mmCIF file of C-alpha atoms and ligand atoms in Angstrom:
data_model
loop_
_atom_site.group_PDB
_atom_site.id
_atom_site.type_symbol
_atom_site.label_atom_id
_atom_site.label_comp_id
_atom_site.label_asym_id
_atom_site.label_seq_id
_atom_site.Cartn_x
_atom_site.Cartn_y
_atom_site.Cartn_z
ATOM 1 C CA MET A 1 104.919 78.160 94.519
ATOM 2 C CA GLN A 2 101.498 77.292 95.564
ATOM 3 C CA THR A 3 99.784 77.433 98.860
ATOM 4 C CA GLU A 4 96.780 77.521 100.738
ATOM 5 C CA LEU A 5 96.495 81.447 99.297
ATOM 6 C CA SER A 6 97.743 81.052 95.857
ATOM 7 C CA THR A 7 95.250 78.039 95.553
ATOM 8 C CA THR A 8 91.917 80.814 97.342
ATOM 9 C CA LEU A 9 93.181 83.728 95.194
ATOM 10 C CA GLY A 10 92.968 81.595 91.945
ATOM 11 C CA VAL A 11 97.224 82.128 91.411
ATOM 12 C CA GLU A 12 99.360 79.949 89.802
ATOM 13 C CA HIS A 13 102.243 81.464 91.718
ATOM 14 C CA ALA A 14 101.632 82.051 95.241
ATOM 15 C CA VAL A 15 103.726 85.359 94.500
ATOM 16 C CA PHE A 16 102.761 89.196 94.557
ATOM 17 C CA GLY A 17 104.475 92.126 92.839
ATOM 18 C CA PHE A 18 104.116 95.450 94.051
ATOM 19 C CA THR A 19 104.814 98.307 90.913
ATOM 20 C CA PRO A 20 103.847 101.774 90.148
ATOM 21 C CA PHE A 21 104.153 100.446 86.881
ATOM 22 C CA PRO A 22 100.668 98.948 85.304
ATOM 23 C CA ALA A 23 102.369 97.335 82.119
ATOM 24 C CA VAL A 24 104.842 95.257 84.823
ATOM 25 C CA ALA A 25 101.599 94.848 87.507
ATOM 26 C CA ALA A 26 99.881 93.212 84.476
ATOM 27 C CA ALA A 27 102.746 90.685 83.344
ATOM 28 C CA ILE A 28 103.154 89.738 86.953
ATOM 29 C CA THR A 29 99.248 88.682 87.050
ATOM 30 C CA ARG A 30 99.548 87.210 83.399
ATOM 31 C CA ALA A 31 102.874 84.911 84.932
ATOM 32 C CA GLY A 32 101.117 83.243 86.937
ATOM 33 C CA GLY A 33 101.393 86.491 89.979
ATOM 34 C CA PHE A 34 99.364 88.156 91.297
ATOM 35 C CA GLY A 35 100.332 91.593 90.104
ATOM 36 C CA VAL A 36 99.619 94.523 92.961
ATOM 37 C CA LEU A 37 99.648 98.415 90.865
ATOM 38 C CA GLY A 38 100.860 101.523 93.695
ATOM 39 C CA ALA A 39 98.938 103.919 93.348
ATOM 40 C CA VAL A 40 100.447 106.746 95.508
ATOM 41 C CA ARG A 41 102.122 108.594 92.044
ATOM 42 C CA TYR A 42 98.167 109.334 90.662
ATOM 43 C CA THR A 43 97.628 112.566 91.384
ATOM 44 C CA ALA A 44 93.809 112.736 89.175
ATOM 45 C CA PRO A 45 91.942 110.226 89.438
ATOM 46 C CA ASP A 46 91.043 110.158 86.093
ATOM 47 C CA GLU A 47 94.506 109.080 85.485
ATOM 48 C CA LEU A 48 94.439 106.208 87.843
ATOM 49 C CA ALA A 49 90.972 105.067 85.734
ATOM 50 C CA ARG A 50 92.615 104.660 82.653
ATOM 51 C CA ASP A 51 95.307 102.534 83.858
ATOM 52 C CA LEU A 52 93.101 100.315 86.165
ATOM 53 C CA GLU A 53 90.554 99.585 82.369
ATOM 54 C CA TRP A 54 93.601 98.916 80.645
ATOM 55 C CA MET A 55 95.027 96.522 83.509
ATOM 56 C CA THR A 56 91.282 95.049 83.371
ATOM 57 C CA ALA A 57 91.905 94.690 79.762
ATOM 58 C CA HIS A 58 95.395 93.019 79.671
ATOM 59 C CA THR A 59 94.849 90.458 82.131
ATOM 60 C CA ASP A 60 92.850 87.807 80.822
ATOM 61 C CA GLY A 61 90.147 87.924 83.694
ATOM 62 C CA LEU A 62 92.947 87.014 86.180
ATOM 63 C CA PRO A 63 93.223 88.933 89.513
ATOM 64 C CA TYR A 64 95.139 91.312 90.378
ATOM 65 C CA GLY A 65 94.744 94.484 93.141
ATOM 66 C CA LEU A 66 96.087 98.214 94.326
ATOM 67 C CA ASP A 67 98.128 99.056 96.640
ATOM 68 C CA VAL A 68 97.669 102.506 98.591
ATOM 69 C CA VAL A 69 99.069 105.023 100.826
ATOM 70 C CA MET A 70 96.722 105.826 103.811
ATOM 71 C CA PRO A 71 99.630 107.188 106.309
ATOM 72 C CA ALA A 72 98.093 106.072 110.005
ATOM 73 C CA ARG A 73 99.052 109.214 111.303
ATOM 74 C CA LYS A 74 96.695 111.489 108.985
ATOM 75 C CA VAL A 75 97.059 114.595 108.264
ATOM 76 C CA GLU A 76 93.609 115.910 108.513
ATOM 77 C CA GLY A 77 91.412 119.453 107.448
ATOM 78 C CA VAL A 78 94.803 120.822 106.020
ATOM 79 C CA THR A 79 95.150 121.837 102.897
ATOM 80 C CA GLU A 80 98.557 121.046 100.511
ATOM 81 C CA ALA A 81 98.943 124.819 100.607
ATOM 82 C CA GLU A 82 99.106 124.868 104.180
ATOM 83 C CA VAL A 83 101.217 122.222 104.894
ATOM 84 C CA GLU A 84 103.770 123.380 102.402
ATOM 85 C CA ALA A 85 103.599 126.844 104.533
ATOM 86 C CA MET A 86 105.422 124.937 107.023
ATOM 87 C CA ILE A 87 108.163 124.437 105.648
ATOM 88 C CA PRO A 88 111.622 126.299 107.253
ATOM 89 C CA ASP A 89 112.956 128.891 104.853
ATOM 90 C CA GLY A 90 116.876 127.197 105.741
ATOM 91 C CA HIS A 91 115.613 123.584 103.672
ATOM 92 C CA ARG A 92 114.274 125.317 101.199
ATOM 93 C CA ASP A 93 117.541 127.508 101.182
ATOM 94 C CA TYR A 94 119.467 123.811 101.766
ATOM 95 C CA VAL A 95 117.714 122.178 98.313
ATOM 96 C CA ALA A 96 118.380 125.047 96.553
ATOM 97 C CA ARG A 97 122.057 124.253 97.478
ATOM 98 C CA ILE A 98 122.307 120.855 96.553
ATOM 99 C CA LEU A 99 120.693 121.481 92.786
ATOM 100 C CA ALA A 100 123.312 124.381 92.075
ATOM 101 C CA GLU A 101 126.250 122.354 93.154
ATOM 102 C CA HIS A 102 125.078 120.047 91.249
ATOM 103 C CA ASP A 103 123.976 122.498 88.368
ATOM 104 C CA VAL A 104 120.640 120.876 87.900
ATOM 105 C CA PRO A 105 118.570 123.146 85.175
ATOM 106 C CA PRO A 106 115.040 124.485 86.069
ATOM 107 C CA LEU A 107 112.737 122.109 84.912
ATOM 108 C CA PRO A 108 111.129 123.219 80.288
ATOM 109 C CA GLU A 109 108.715 125.563 80.291
ATOM 110 C CA GLY A 110 104.842 124.357 81.288
ATOM 111 C CA GLU A 111 106.439 121.346 82.813
ATOM 112 C CA THR A 112 105.553 120.885 86.216
ATOM 113 C CA SER A 113 107.105 118.872 88.536
ATOM 114 C CA GLY A 114 104.955 115.308 88.366
ATOM 115 C CA TRP A 115 104.927 113.457 91.886
ATOM 116 C CA ARG A 116 103.777 115.308 94.466
ATOM 117 C CA ILE A 117 103.439 112.705 97.406
ATOM 118 C CA THR A 118 99.735 114.020 97.624
ATOM 119 C CA GLY A 119 98.817 110.649 96.773
ATOM 120 C CA TRP A 120 99.837 110.011 101.712
ATOM 121 C CA MET A 121 97.216 112.550 102.078
ATOM 122 C CA GLU A 122 94.091 110.784 102.953
ATOM 123 C CA GLU A 123 91.146 112.499 100.864
ATOM 124 C CA VAL A 124 93.839 112.077 97.595
ATOM 125 C CA ALA A 125 94.016 108.131 99.111
ATOM 126 C CA ARG A 126 90.526 108.375 99.267
ATOM 127 C CA SER A 127 89.735 109.451 96.201
ATOM 128 C CA GLN A 128 92.169 106.163 94.459
ATOM 129 C CA LEU A 129 89.540 104.088 96.049
ATOM 130 C CA ASP A 130 86.477 105.511 94.781
ATOM 131 C CA VAL A 131 87.557 104.574 91.112
ATOM 132 C CA ALA A 132 89.252 101.278 92.532
ATOM 133 C CA PHE A 133 85.782 100.243 93.619
ATOM 134 C CA ASP A 134 83.997 100.538 90.640
ATOM 135 C CA HIS A 135 86.489 98.209 88.963
ATOM 136 C CA PRO A 136 87.408 94.705 89.374
ATOM 137 C CA ILE A 137 90.237 94.671 92.258
ATOM 138 C CA LYS A 138 90.827 91.808 94.443
ATOM 139 C CA LEU A 139 92.883 92.908 96.510
ATOM 140 C CA LEU A 140 93.660 96.120 98.080
ATOM 141 C CA ALA A 141 96.919 96.902 99.473
ATOM 142 C CA ASN A 142 98.334 99.226 102.401
ATOM 143 C CA ALA A 143 101.287 101.068 102.967
ATOM 144 C CA LEU A 144 101.433 102.972 105.914
ATOM 145 C CA GLY A 145 99.204 100.966 108.424
ATOM 146 C CA SER A 146 95.984 99.871 108.183
ATOM 147 C CA PRO A 147 93.576 101.088 106.090
ATOM 148 C CA PRO A 148 90.337 103.067 108.491
ATOM 149 C CA PRO A 149 87.153 100.513 109.406
ATOM 150 C CA ASP A 150 84.983 102.156 106.361
ATOM 151 C CA VAL A 151 87.587 101.352 104.088
ATOM 152 C CA ILE A 152 87.865 98.052 105.257
ATOM 153 C CA ALA A 153 84.303 97.338 105.313
ATOM 154 C CA ARG A 154 83.678 98.911 101.516
ATOM 155 C CA ALA A 155 86.701 96.273 100.472
ATOM 156 C CA HIS A 156 84.736 93.292 102.086
ATOM 157 C CA ASP A 157 81.841 93.886 100.695
ATOM 158 C CA ARG A 158 82.456 93.829 97.213
ATOM 159 C CA GLY A 159 84.598 90.755 98.183
ATOM 160 C CA ILE A 160 87.712 92.088 98.003
ATOM 161 C CA ARG A 161 90.206 91.417 100.168
ATOM 162 C CA VAL A 162 92.449 93.282 102.665
ATOM 163 C CA ALA A 163 96.458 93.370 103.003
ATOM 164 C CA ALA A 164 98.236 95.506 105.030
ATOM 165 C CA LEU A 165 101.940 95.925 105.038
ATOM 166 C CA ALA A 166 104.043 94.920 108.586
ATOM 167 C CA GLY A 167 107.908 96.058 109.940
ATOM 168 C CA SER A 168 107.007 94.042 113.400
ATOM 169 C CA PRO A 169 105.072 92.411 115.132
ATOM 170 C CA ARG A 170 103.520 95.013 116.787
ATOM 171 C CA HIS A 171 101.999 96.270 112.998
ATOM 172 C CA ALA A 172 101.495 92.997 112.275
ATOM 173 C CA ARG A 173 99.250 92.329 115.755
ATOM 174 C CA HIS A 174 97.699 95.659 115.082
ATOM 175 C CA HIS A 175 96.654 94.614 111.283
ATOM 176 C CA ARG A 176 94.118 91.171 112.579
ATOM 177 C CA ASP A 177 92.627 93.009 115.400
ATOM 178 C CA ALA A 178 91.238 95.862 112.887
ATOM 179 C CA GLY A 179 90.376 93.071 110.546
ATOM 180 C CA ILE A 180 93.293 92.781 107.487
ATOM 181 C CA ASP A 181 92.969 89.449 105.591
ATOM 182 C CA ILE A 182 96.517 89.651 104.469
ATOM 183 C CA VAL A 183 99.989 90.310 106.344
ATOM 184 C CA VAL A 184 103.005 91.588 104.780
ATOM 185 C CA ALA A 185 105.928 90.932 106.876
ATOM 186 C CA GLN A 186 108.154 93.757 105.377
ATOM 187 C CA GLY A 187 112.282 93.176 106.292
ATOM 188 C CA TYR A 188 114.260 95.960 106.749
ATOM 189 C CA GLU A 189 116.582 94.643 103.680
ATOM 190 C CA ALA A 190 112.505 95.769 101.492
ATOM 191 C CA GLY A 191 113.020 99.001 98.946
ATOM 192 C CA GLY A 192 111.000 102.025 100.161
ATOM 193 C CA HIS A 193 109.614 102.097 103.943
ATOM 194 C CA THR A 194 111.129 99.776 105.950
ATOM 195 C CA GLY A 195 111.480 98.680 109.744
ATOM 196 C CA GLU A 196 114.286 97.734 111.439
ATOM 197 C CA ILE A 197 114.027 93.822 111.979
ATOM 198 C CA ALA A 198 114.864 91.761 108.779
ATOM 199 C CA THR A 199 112.726 89.486 106.835
ATOM 200 C CA MET A 200 114.629 86.101 108.223
ATOM 201 C CA VAL A 201 113.577 87.723 112.052
ATOM 202 C CA LEU A 202 110.854 89.267 111.507
ATOM 203 C CA THR A 203 109.154 86.363 109.538
ATOM 204 C CA PRO A 204 108.217 83.318 111.866
ATOM 205 C CA GLU A 205 107.607 85.817 114.226
ATOM 206 C CA VAL A 206 104.588 87.571 112.641
ATOM 207 C CA VAL A 207 103.534 84.373 111.365
ATOM 208 C CA ALA A 208 103.134 83.427 114.992
ATOM 209 C CA ALA A 209 101.886 87.083 116.129
ATOM 210 C CA VAL A 210 98.947 86.657 113.646
ATOM 211 C CA ASP A 211 98.010 82.804 113.322
ATOM 212 C CA PRO A 212 96.261 81.591 111.269
ATOM 213 C CA LEU A 213 96.020 84.738 108.672
ATOM 214 C CA PRO A 214 98.465 84.238 106.239
ATOM 215 C CA VAL A 215 101.456 86.026 105.529
ATOM 216 C CA LEU A 216 103.692 86.858 103.136
ATOM 217 C CA ALA A 217 107.527 87.222 103.661
ATOM 218 C CA ALA A 218 108.839 90.599 101.678
ATOM 219 C CA GLY A 219 112.142 91.860 101.659
ATOM 220 C CA GLY A 220 115.170 91.080 99.473
ATOM 221 C CA ILE A 221 113.374 88.607 97.776
ATOM 222 C CA GLY A 222 114.982 88.012 94.447
ATOM 223 C CA THR A 223 115.570 84.405 93.549
ATOM 224 C CA GLY A 224 113.267 81.318 94.112
ATOM 225 C CA GLU A 225 115.501 80.145 96.668
ATOM 226 C CA GLN A 226 114.363 82.905 98.365
ATOM 227 C CA ILE A 227 110.969 81.583 97.713
ATOM 228 C CA ALA A 228 111.762 78.800 99.487
ATOM 229 C CA ALA A 229 112.897 80.410 102.058
ATOM 230 C CA GLY A 230 110.090 82.791 102.693
ATOM 231 C CA LEU A 231 107.430 79.817 102.941
ATOM 232 C CA ALA A 232 109.829 77.927 104.975
ATOM 233 C CA LEU A 233 109.422 80.676 107.565
ATOM 234 C CA GLY A 234 105.856 79.869 108.109
ATOM 235 C CA ALA A 235 104.815 82.376 105.041
ATOM 236 C CA GLN A 236 101.663 81.577 102.270
ATOM 237 C CA GLY A 237 103.396 83.262 99.920
ATOM 238 C CA VAL A 238 105.567 85.932 98.946
ATOM 239 C CA TRP A 239 105.565 90.324 97.877
ATOM 240 C CA LEU A 240 108.544 91.196 95.992
ATOM 241 C CA GLY A 241 109.245 94.900 94.921
ATOM 242 C CA SER A 242 112.185 95.434 93.414
ATOM 243 C CA LEU A 243 113.156 93.745 91.442
ATOM 244 C CA TRP A 244 110.577 94.614 88.888
ATOM 245 C CA LEU A 245 112.077 97.706 88.782
ATOM 246 C CA THR A 246 114.113 96.087 85.917
ATOM 247 C CA THR A 247 112.040 94.578 83.605
ATOM 248 C CA GLU A 248 111.594 95.383 80.310
ATOM 249 C CA GLU A 249 107.686 96.727 81.309
ATOM 250 C CA ALA A 250 108.810 99.432 83.703
ATOM 251 C CA GLU A 251 108.879 102.439 82.669
ATOM 252 C CA LEU A 252 111.992 104.429 84.530
ATOM 253 C CA HIS A 253 112.660 107.936 84.550
ATOM 254 C CA SER A 254 115.693 107.331 82.203
ATOM 255 C CA ARG A 255 117.370 104.632 80.452
ATOM 256 C CA ARG A 256 120.992 105.754 83.639
ATOM 257 C CA LEU A 257 118.872 105.207 86.359
ATOM 258 C CA THR A 258 118.163 101.951 84.424
ATOM 259 C CA ALA A 259 122.163 101.500 84.110
ATOM 260 C CA LYS A 260 122.697 102.512 87.657
ATOM 261 C CA LEU A 261 120.087 99.614 89.112
ATOM 262 C CA LEU A 262 122.155 96.782 86.948
ATOM 263 C CA ALA A 263 125.114 98.644 88.647
ATOM 264 C CA ALA A 264 124.487 98.586 92.188
ATOM 265 C CA GLY A 265 126.100 95.814 94.747
ATOM 266 C CA PRO A 266 123.447 94.873 97.455
ATOM 267 C CA GLY A 267 125.334 97.546 99.416
ATOM 268 C CA ASP A 268 124.468 100.442 97.825
ATOM 269 C CA THR A 269 121.287 100.881 99.163
ATOM 270 C CA VAL A 270 120.871 103.603 102.696
ATOM 271 C CA ARG A 271 118.219 103.448 104.831
ATOM 272 C CA SER A 272 116.858 107.232 104.685
ATOM 273 C CA ARG A 273 114.855 110.088 105.261
ATOM 274 C CA ALA A 274 115.806 111.943 102.032
ATOM 275 C CA LEU A 275 112.899 111.275 100.153
ATOM 276 C CA THR A 276 109.732 111.415 102.386
ATOM 277 C CA GLY A 277 110.285 112.299 105.708
ATOM 278 C CA LYS A 278 110.044 108.452 106.921
ATOM 279 C CA PRO A 279 112.714 106.018 107.083
ATOM 280 C CA ALA A 280 112.899 104.478 102.976
ATOM 281 C CA ARG A 281 115.057 102.470 101.895
ATOM 282 C CA GLN A 282 116.784 103.717 98.471
ATOM 283 C CA LEU A 283 119.851 103.898 96.145
ATOM 284 C CA ARG A 284 122.543 105.713 97.903
ATOM 285 C CA THR A 285 123.137 108.762 96.027
ATOM 286 C CA ALA A 286 124.575 112.195 96.586
ATOM 287 C CA TRP A 287 120.680 113.240 97.177
ATOM 288 C CA THR A 288 120.670 111.130 100.521
ATOM 289 C CA ASP A 289 124.133 111.632 100.822
ATOM 290 C CA ALA A 290 122.944 115.726 102.057
ATOM 291 C CA TRP A 291 120.550 114.839 103.833
ATOM 292 C CA ASP A 292 122.383 112.344 106.170
ATOM 293 C CA ALA A 293 125.421 114.705 106.428
ATOM 294 C CA ALA A 294 125.743 115.939 109.529
ATOM 295 C CA ASP A 295 126.315 119.452 109.278
ATOM 296 C CA GLY A 296 122.806 119.672 106.832
ATOM 297 C CA PRO A 297 119.218 120.209 108.652
ATOM 298 C CA GLY A 298 118.160 116.969 107.940
ATOM 299 C CA PRO A 299 114.904 115.756 106.630
ATOM 300 C CA LEU A 300 112.165 117.329 108.095
ATOM 301 C CA PRO A 301 108.966 115.261 109.125
ATOM 302 C CA MET A 302 106.179 113.789 106.429
ATOM 303 C CA PRO A 303 104.526 114.848 104.439
ATOM 304 C CA LEU A 304 106.931 118.243 104.774
ATOM 305 C CA GLN A 305 109.591 116.303 103.213
ATOM 306 C CA GLY A 306 108.153 115.135 100.198
ATOM 307 C CA LEU A 307 106.612 118.665 99.500
ATOM 308 C CA LEU A 308 110.242 120.081 99.820
ATOM 309 C CA VAL A 309 111.774 117.588 97.335
ATOM 310 C CA ALA A 310 109.168 117.542 94.720
ATOM 311 C CA GLU A 311 110.000 119.288 92.140
ATOM 312 C CA ALA A 312 113.575 119.164 93.283
ATOM 313 C CA THR A 313 113.181 115.422 92.406
ATOM 314 C CA SER A 314 111.417 116.361 89.248
ATOM 315 C CA ARG A 315 114.180 118.749 87.859
ATOM 316 C CA ILE A 316 117.055 115.734 88.606
ATOM 317 C CA GLN A 317 114.719 112.973 87.182
ATOM 318 C CA ARG A 318 114.078 115.498 84.156
ATOM 319 C CA HIS A 319 117.734 116.530 84.149
ATOM 320 C CA GLY A 320 119.400 112.994 84.826
ATOM 321 C CA ILE A 321 121.969 114.092 86.852
ATOM 322 C CA ASP A 322 123.803 111.484 87.156
ATOM 323 C CA PRO A 323 125.443 111.803 91.546
ATOM 324 C CA LEU A 324 122.086 112.379 92.155
ATOM 325 C CA LEU A 325 119.821 109.599 90.604
ATOM 326 C CA GLY A 326 118.128 107.724 92.935
ATOM 327 C CA THR A 327 114.974 105.372 93.736
ATOM 328 C CA PRO A 328 113.188 103.092 96.559
ATOM 329 C CA VAL A 329 115.120 100.367 95.924
ATOM 330 C CA GLY A 330 116.345 96.835 98.515
ATOM 331 C CA GLN A 331 119.279 95.203 98.971
ATOM 332 C CA ILE A 332 118.396 92.688 96.313
ATOM 333 C CA VAL A 333 119.590 95.781 94.025
ATOM 334 C CA GLY A 334 122.972 93.504 94.065
ATOM 335 C CA ARG A 335 120.687 90.504 92.119
ATOM 336 C CA MET A 336 119.310 92.764 88.935
ATOM 337 C CA ASN A 337 121.686 92.309 87.132
ATOM 338 C CA SER A 338 120.492 92.020 83.534
ATOM 339 C CA GLU A 339 117.176 93.852 81.584
ATOM 340 C CA ARG A 340 114.518 90.965 81.490
ATOM 341 C CA SER A 341 110.774 91.064 80.571
ATOM 342 C CA VAL A 342 108.329 89.868 83.704
ATOM 343 C CA GLN A 343 107.792 86.405 81.896
ATOM 344 C CA ALA A 344 111.295 85.642 82.245
ATOM 345 C CA VAL A 345 111.648 86.994 86.018
ATOM 346 C CA CYS A 346 109.281 84.663 87.085
ATOM 347 C CA ASP A 347 110.670 81.436 84.579
ATOM 348 C CA ASP A 348 114.098 82.290 86.662
ATOM 349 C CA LEU A 349 112.065 82.162 90.726
ATOM 350 C CA THR A 350 110.471 78.822 89.554
ATOM 351 C CA ARG A 351 113.112 77.206 88.475
ATOM 352 C CA GLY A 352 115.132 79.052 91.273
ATOM 353 C CA PHE A 353 112.054 77.556 94.044
ATOM 354 C CA GLU A 354 112.608 73.831 91.733
ATOM 355 C CA LYS A 355 116.041 73.560 92.938
ATOM 356 C CA ALA A 356 115.883 74.417 96.230
ATOM 357 C CA VAL A 357 113.044 72.502 96.749
ATOM 358 C CA ASP A 358 114.931 69.435 95.421
ATOM 359 C CA ARG A 359 118.705 70.258 97.268
ATOM 360 C CA ILE A 360 116.432 70.155 100.729
ATOM 361 C CA ASN A 361 114.465 67.144 99.737
ATOM 362 C CA ARG A 362 118.083 65.434 99.348
ATOM 363 C CA ILE A 363 119.234 66.998 102.723
ATOM 364 C CA ALA A 364 115.866 65.792 104.152
ATOM 365 C CA GLY A 365 117.166 62.482 102.312
ATOM 366 C CA ARG A 366 113.460 62.318 100.738
ATOM 367 C CA ALA A 367 114.621 62.049 97.662
HETATM 368 C C1 FMN B 401 110.582 101.484 93.536
HETATM 369 C C2 FMN B 401 109.606 101.594 94.861
HETATM 370 C C3 FMN B 401 108.591 101.862 95.452
HETATM 371 C C4 FMN B 401 107.739 101.719 96.612
HETATM 372 N N1 FMN B 401 106.443 101.892 96.702
HETATM 373 C C5 FMN B 401 105.101 101.599 97.588
HETATM 374 C C6 FMN B 401 103.803 102.459 97.771
HETATM 375 O O1 FMN B 401 104.327 103.186 97.125
HETATM 376 N N2 FMN B 401 103.599 101.752 98.743
HETATM 377 C C7 FMN B 401 104.421 100.338 98.882
HETATM 378 O O2 FMN B 401 103.061 99.940 99.966
HETATM 379 N N3 FMN B 401 105.097 99.973 99.391
HETATM 380 C C8 FMN B 401 106.079 100.482 98.427
HETATM 381 N N4 FMN B 401 107.117 99.794 97.879
HETATM 382 C C9 FMN B 401 107.603 98.657 99.145
HETATM 383 C C10 FMN B 401 107.179 96.620 98.726
HETATM 384 O O3 FMN B 401 105.539 97.212 98.288
HETATM 385 C C11 FMN B 401 107.468 96.003 99.131
HETATM 386 O O4 FMN B 401 107.541 95.637 99.932
HETATM 387 C C12 FMN B 401 109.221 95.862 99.318
HETATM 388 O O5 FMN B 401 110.230 96.613 98.031
HETATM 389 C C13 FMN B 401 109.778 94.659 99.408
HETATM 390 O O6 FMN B 401 111.047 94.484 99.268
HETATM 391 P P1 FMN B 401 111.681 94.629 97.826
HETATM 392 O O7 FMN B 401 112.134 95.817 97.132
HETATM 393 O O8 FMN B 401 113.442 93.903 98.576
HETATM 394 O O9 FMN B 401 111.643 93.011 97.463
HETATM 395 C C14 FMN B 401 108.216 99.996 96.997
HETATM 396 C C15 FMN B 401 108.935 99.483 96.854
HETATM 397 C C16 FMN B 401 109.529 100.040 95.511
HETATM 398 C C17 FMN B 401 111.184 99.302 95.462
#
């Protein structure tokens, strides 16, 4: 699975893996792909520094990257407390009602809700970048728009390539104009924040829009055959997120969630604003249903919804409340049917890719 881009970057396979777990990111890199660690869940810079050090020690000198979340529309000069104060009481009552309906206990004494979505505030993302630039990352990716010009310049000064996710050709052109090196064309099927255009339609449009910049196809890719399809559409590689969630190295907060993912079919996800205030594909649960209900108050805009639900999410996860338990995941969840090591997943991708290429060659009468 080699392309011009994978050769330039010094990786064996043009497979980029986004994951919130350092052990998974390092294993993707060791398996010949390009592991990219998601930074959004890190609230303390020293935790990120510790994990990047660990990644460096466990990637045999091979390249890995970091993904930060800098929203295109920033919350500037406002503290987290001031943002919290904007949350209407009616919404807080609605959260309390959902939790009461499902008998969700409070967090144990002394435990605080871990994930505060503060990683979406520019100042937090910037403190993560200060840490990241002290480590040998080779790629910096941004989820919600092009990073600011000074960040792109700092990365380029250190020989770090900059990637950004795009859900439309318009986003992609914006990234190109901002000086981004690699555009990730992420389709509607993908886990996490997504636009409305499917990968099959989006990829060739983005390839044409930013030519000659390299494009990675993302969204709905979980087999080698789908990797071959991405390359056939003009991509220089693929970017996978969901598939790694059920690997042995992943550290999901509960076994029950892993079981839910393994059992889910391709129709069991929903693109909902329930988690963050922006449309994000995730497992459909009683939680997403409550926020999408016509008689509910509906989600707040980002970043308010994220702050509103942070504690509730921690309680649901801590106590493994089955009907409410979810995670961002894409439609490819229907193919995630067994727990395997990252290496086994990568071997499978390689085999499927080779099979697909052989099949196309046969069809084209070349073999
Ligand atoms: C659990 C999860 C969390 C994600 N969080 C982020 C994130 O913080 N930043 C980001 O750029 N993309 C994030 N994404 C999207 C991935 O980077 C990737 O584009 C997407 O998963 C690709 O589609 P797929 O899920 O079909 O593989 C997330 C995806 C998942 C499944």
